[in-house]
XYZ file of C-alpha atoms in Angstrom:
338
model
C 119.372 114.690 120.108
C 120.440 114.049 116.521
C 121.042 110.390 115.715
C 124.088 109.091 113.924
C 123.512 106.436 111.289
C 126.038 103.643 111.437
C 126.332 100.344 109.647
C 125.483 97.350 111.814
C 125.608 93.607 111.336
C 122.495 91.890 110.050
C 122.048 90.670 113.589
C 118.540 89.282 113.297
C 117.212 86.530 111.074
C 114.445 88.805 109.817
C 116.931 91.519 108.868
C 118.930 89.014 106.822
C 115.788 87.779 105.061
C 114.739 91.337 104.199
C 118.192 92.250 102.893
C 118.697 89.144 100.728
C 115.172 89.065 99.286
C 115.340 92.778 98.471
C 118.547 92.345 96.472
C 117.187 89.269 94.682
C 113.973 90.906 93.505
C 115.683 94.183 92.668
C 117.833 92.196 90.240
C 114.713 90.464 88.897
C 112.861 93.710 88.223
C 115.965 95.230 86.624
C 116.318 92.204 84.347
C 112.656 92.547 83.352
C 113.168 96.164 82.332
C 116.263 95.256 80.310
C 114.396 92.447 78.528
C 111.510 94.794 77.784
C 113.851 97.315 76.167
C 115.612 94.545 74.241
C 112.247 93.326 72.927
C 111.459 96.850 71.779
C 114.776 96.999 69.963
C 114.261 93.608 68.305
C 110.854 94.766 67.095
C 112.267 98.165 66.047
C 109.450 99.829 67.984
C 109.583 103.226 69.660
C 109.066 103.665 73.382
C 105.475 104.485 74.276
C 103.725 105.959 77.313
C 103.443 102.600 79.086
C 107.202 102.079 78.665
C 108.027 105.453 80.172
C 105.691 104.831 83.113
C 107.332 101.505 83.946
C 110.823 102.986 83.531
C 110.006 105.714 86.050
C 108.549 103.036 88.331
C 111.827 101.114 88.210
C 113.835 104.242 89.034
C 111.592 104.792 92.056
C 112.008 101.099 92.874
C 115.760 101.609 93.287
C 115.049 104.229 95.929
C 112.537 101.886 97.532
C 115.105 99.079 97.694
C 117.735 101.418 99.131
C 115.426 102.447 101.973
C 114.479 98.849 102.739
C 118.145 97.847 102.887
C 118.861 100.843 105.110
C 116.244 99.476 107.485
C 118.172 96.208 107.606
C 121.750 97.545 107.559
C 121.641 100.713 109.620
C 120.613 101.371 113.195
C 116.942 100.729 112.600
C 116.867 97.510 114.649
C 114.569 95.725 112.241
C 113.701 92.217 113.355
C 114.385 92.959 117.028
C 111.719 93.263 119.698
C 111.291 96.843 120.895
C 111.983 95.978 124.541
C 115.437 94.588 123.667
C 116.857 97.611 121.853
C 118.192 100.995 123.058
C 115.834 103.949 123.119
C 117.759 105.512 120.228
C 116.742 102.690 117.879
C 113.056 103.088 117.040
C 113.173 106.743 115.853
C 115.538 105.774 113.037
C 113.146 103.016 112.033
C 110.252 105.482 111.826
C 112.314 108.068 109.929
C 112.902 105.498 107.209
C 109.361 104.138 107.376
C 107.741 107.440 106.386
C 109.432 107.770 102.948
C 108.904 104.041 102.412
C 105.145 104.515 102.716
C 105.197 107.434 100.286
C 107.289 105.558 97.719
C 105.097 102.457 98.050
C 102.033 104.330 96.834
C 103.892 106.165 94.077
C 105.558 103.115 92.562
C 102.419 100.960 92.596
C 100.465 103.770 90.970
C 103.028 103.979 88.155
C 102.977 100.216 87.599
C 99.184 100.053 87.395
C 99.181 103.070 85.080
C 101.718 101.389 82.793
C 99.603 98.236 82.564
C 96.438 100.185 81.734
C 98.239 102.266 79.097
C 99.513 99.035 77.581
C 95.944 97.721 77.474
C 94.819 100.911 75.740
C 97.478 100.425 73.106
C 96.373 96.926 72.116
C 92.656 96.857 72.909
C 91.059 99.516 70.752
C 87.299 99.242 71.278
C 85.473 102.265 72.655
C 83.824 100.333 75.487
C 87.161 98.987 76.653
C 88.798 102.413 76.516
C 86.032 103.901 78.692
C 86.465 101.124 81.266
C 90.241 101.449 81.180
C 90.246 105.206 81.733
C 87.787 104.765 84.604
C 90.270 102.393 86.240
C 93.095 104.870 85.572
C 91.075 107.536 87.407
C 90.772 105.159 90.376
C 94.511 104.498 90.237
C 95.248 108.242 90.286
C 92.934 108.801 93.263
C 94.430 105.864 95.167
C 97.999 106.989 94.439
C 97.354 110.521 95.670
C 95.653 109.204 98.797
C 98.379 106.669 99.584
C 101.096 109.317 99.183
C 99.336 111.957 101.279
C 98.093 109.656 104.056
C 101.478 108.987 105.725
C 102.356 112.689 105.463
C 99.142 113.965 107.027
C 98.318 111.250 109.540
C 100.583 112.691 112.266
C 100.819 116.303 113.370
C 103.487 117.642 113.444
C 105.053 115.349 110.855
C 108.082 114.787 113.127
C 105.733 113.045 115.548
C 105.979 110.040 113.217
C 109.397 109.270 114.697
C 109.577 111.385 117.840
C 106.712 110.600 120.201
C 108.151 112.909 122.851
C 106.945 116.011 121.002
C 104.471 117.867 123.165
C 100.898 118.016 121.833
C 101.806 115.735 118.923
C 99.135 113.303 117.778
C 98.438 110.686 115.112
C 95.289 109.169 113.747
C 95.012 105.379 113.696
C 98.009 104.436 111.557
C 97.260 100.721 111.398
C 93.759 101.402 110.069
C 95.240 103.754 107.480
C 97.746 101.123 106.320
C 95.050 98.455 106.028
C 92.643 100.756 104.174
C 95.310 101.635 101.613
C 96.096 97.938 101.209
C 92.461 96.921 100.723
C 91.847 99.542 98.031
C 95.127 98.535 96.390
C 93.854 94.949 96.190
C 90.493 96.011 94.757
C 92.166 98.095 92.048
C 94.499 95.189 91.244
C 91.443 93.002 90.689
C 89.948 95.637 88.382
C 93.186 95.920 86.380
C 93.458 92.139 86.124
C 89.836 91.753 84.996
C 89.948 94.468 82.316
C 91.286 92.402 79.387
C 89.706 89.035 80.211
C 86.590 89.416 78.080
C 88.619 90.800 75.187
C 90.952 87.805 75.289
C 88.049 85.385 75.591
C 86.423 86.837 72.448
C 89.562 86.439 70.360
C 89.079 84.014 67.494
C 92.253 82.039 68.096
C 93.014 78.499 69.203
C 92.422 77.366 72.772
C 96.166 76.961 73.228
C 96.833 80.572 72.330
C 94.057 81.766 74.608
C 95.557 79.699 77.429
C 98.952 81.303 76.816
C 97.413 84.770 76.858
C 95.471 84.105 80.043
C 98.554 82.665 81.744
C 100.680 85.726 80.975
C 98.015 88.198 82.041
C 97.328 85.920 85.004
C 100.780 86.666 86.407
C 99.080 89.644 88.014
C 97.508 87.251 90.511
C 100.914 86.995 92.214
C 100.803 90.674 93.176
C 97.285 90.208 94.547
C 98.524 87.359 96.746
C 101.289 89.591 98.092
C 98.767 92.349 98.711
C 96.596 89.931 100.703
C 99.617 88.746 102.708
C 100.548 92.351 103.452
C 97.022 93.165 104.640
C 97.033 90.059 106.828
C 100.388 91.079 108.324
C 99.135 94.625 108.933
C 96.134 93.298 110.855
C 98.545 91.781 113.384
C 100.851 94.827 113.417
C 101.732 95.936 116.938
C 103.007 99.519 116.967
C 104.405 99.024 120.460
C 106.734 96.373 118.993
C 106.913 97.791 115.496
C 110.575 97.000 114.794
C 109.669 93.315 114.996
C 106.066 93.079 113.784
C 106.526 95.421 110.801
C 109.251 93.278 109.244
C 107.049 91.251 106.929
C 104.659 94.084 106.007
C 107.807 95.989 105.020
C 109.062 93.058 102.949
C 105.707 92.476 101.234
C 105.495 96.201 100.477
C 108.744 95.881 98.514
C 107.951 92.562 96.830
C 104.573 93.722 95.526
C 105.936 96.506 93.269
C 109.138 94.601 92.428
C 107.140 91.638 91.128
C 104.587 94.033 89.653
C 107.279 95.468 87.377
C 108.051 91.982 86.090
C 104.341 91.307 85.574
C 103.965 94.559 83.609
C 106.926 93.676 81.380
C 106.208 89.975 80.751
C 103.644 90.425 77.931
C 106.267 92.260 75.855
C 108.895 89.497 75.892
C 107.412 87.821 72.799
C 110.024 88.998 70.236
C 112.856 87.758 72.476
C 111.226 84.374 72.936
C 110.718 84.074 69.200
C 114.365 84.810 68.398
C 115.617 82.347 71.025
C 116.238 78.657 70.432
C 113.266 77.894 72.679
C 111.053 80.140 70.609
C 112.183 78.596 67.318
C 111.317 75.147 68.669
C 107.766 76.214 69.465
C 107.537 78.088 66.197
C 108.299 74.890 64.285
C 105.870 72.797 66.319
C 103.260 75.517 65.998
C 102.954 74.862 62.258
C 101.330 71.539 63.119
C 99.685 72.127 66.473
C 98.743 75.834 66.279
C 100.515 76.546 69.570
C 103.042 79.078 68.415
C 103.504 80.555 71.894
C 106.530 82.613 70.905
C 104.539 84.962 68.705
C 101.462 85.442 70.870
C 102.569 88.885 71.904
C 104.647 89.965 68.937
C 101.924 92.264 67.696
C 101.266 93.535 71.202
C 104.744 95.002 71.331
C 104.218 97.048 68.189
C 102.507 100.346 68.803
C 101.172 100.515 65.252
C 99.074 97.335 65.493
C 95.845 98.292 67.203
C 92.531 96.565 66.791
C 89.276 98.341 66.153
C 87.340 95.103 66.546
C 88.410 92.009 68.416
C 86.032 89.832 66.411
C 87.735 89.652 63.010
C 85.494 89.202 60.025
C 86.731 86.042 58.351
C 85.330 85.331 54.919
C 84.863 81.616 54.373
C 86.118 80.496 50.972
C 85.614 76.882 49.964
C 88.002 75.384 47.440
C 87.401 72.337 45.306
C 88.896 70.257 48.105
C 86.470 71.822 50.587
C 89.246 73.517 52.599
C 89.811 77.111 53.581
C 92.780 78.752 51.877
C 95.730 79.421 54.233
C 95.580 83.197 53.754
C 91.972 83.264 54.958
C 92.766 81.266 58.084
C 95.642 83.591 58.831
C 93.401 86.646 59.007
C 91.773 85.460 62.216
C 95.121 85.252 63.989
C 96.962 88.101 62.284
C 97.217 89.941 65.560
C 99.571 87.277 66.901
C 101.382 85.915 63.878
C 103.862 87.363 61.448
C 101.132 87.919 58.898
């Protein structure tokens, strides 16, 4: 019998949490995209491949958020125990769950791709490029697998939501979810680790290195969410899925939503510099060499690539025994106005 979707009250605490958190982080990811585009405009830089990838990811994220909110608002019974809801409830939940799984893999793949393309634009050594493209290959393989797995795991596909179909069968869905999550975490670690050595080798002050590491380190937040999702999936009970899948569902939305912000954060430099906060640090940076506002200014310009992250600085000694300012500036030209 065909089900009719109808709006319901957010009758469970878990449904309310899912709905509110989804809206909050959808706004956050949208704001991050807007700030990224504003930074590009301030820097008068053209959009590049990493920008397009993250823009597509955000478009997909809107669909992701819509499906999650449908789970909370419509007759999907999210947050309720299976034995307390009518028999017509769970199928709707599963109908929405299938596209959610597909979108989850697609959006995370786009975010990781955007980050790696951004790396390729600013880190220009051959060894790094080889490592980066190897990680991109892993991302592509994982994305394809995570999109196909929920489609192929049950036969016929309608058996995902209608377990009354004769001769229908599914492989172990929980194991599939966990496997996808584990490989997602491993690839996140690889993406996070890619630029660390390059940053460490930069001949800049410790303060600037700390700022760089902290911004790239934002990616740790998505790893934490991935771990929480895996942990929640381990305890997933498919016989009570409308209740036990609540937090895996929420984590699956938060991971890409926060991932979009993480991917955009390194490009906010021009906006920080033009703000009052940025001007304050810019002034103090003349004395303390902690000009945080300009750390990523060059990273947002597609025409500033480095062939060697160990700049050759020629030491010139004046009669006072000091290095001329223009020589010192060469070692940090990647970050400063130069």
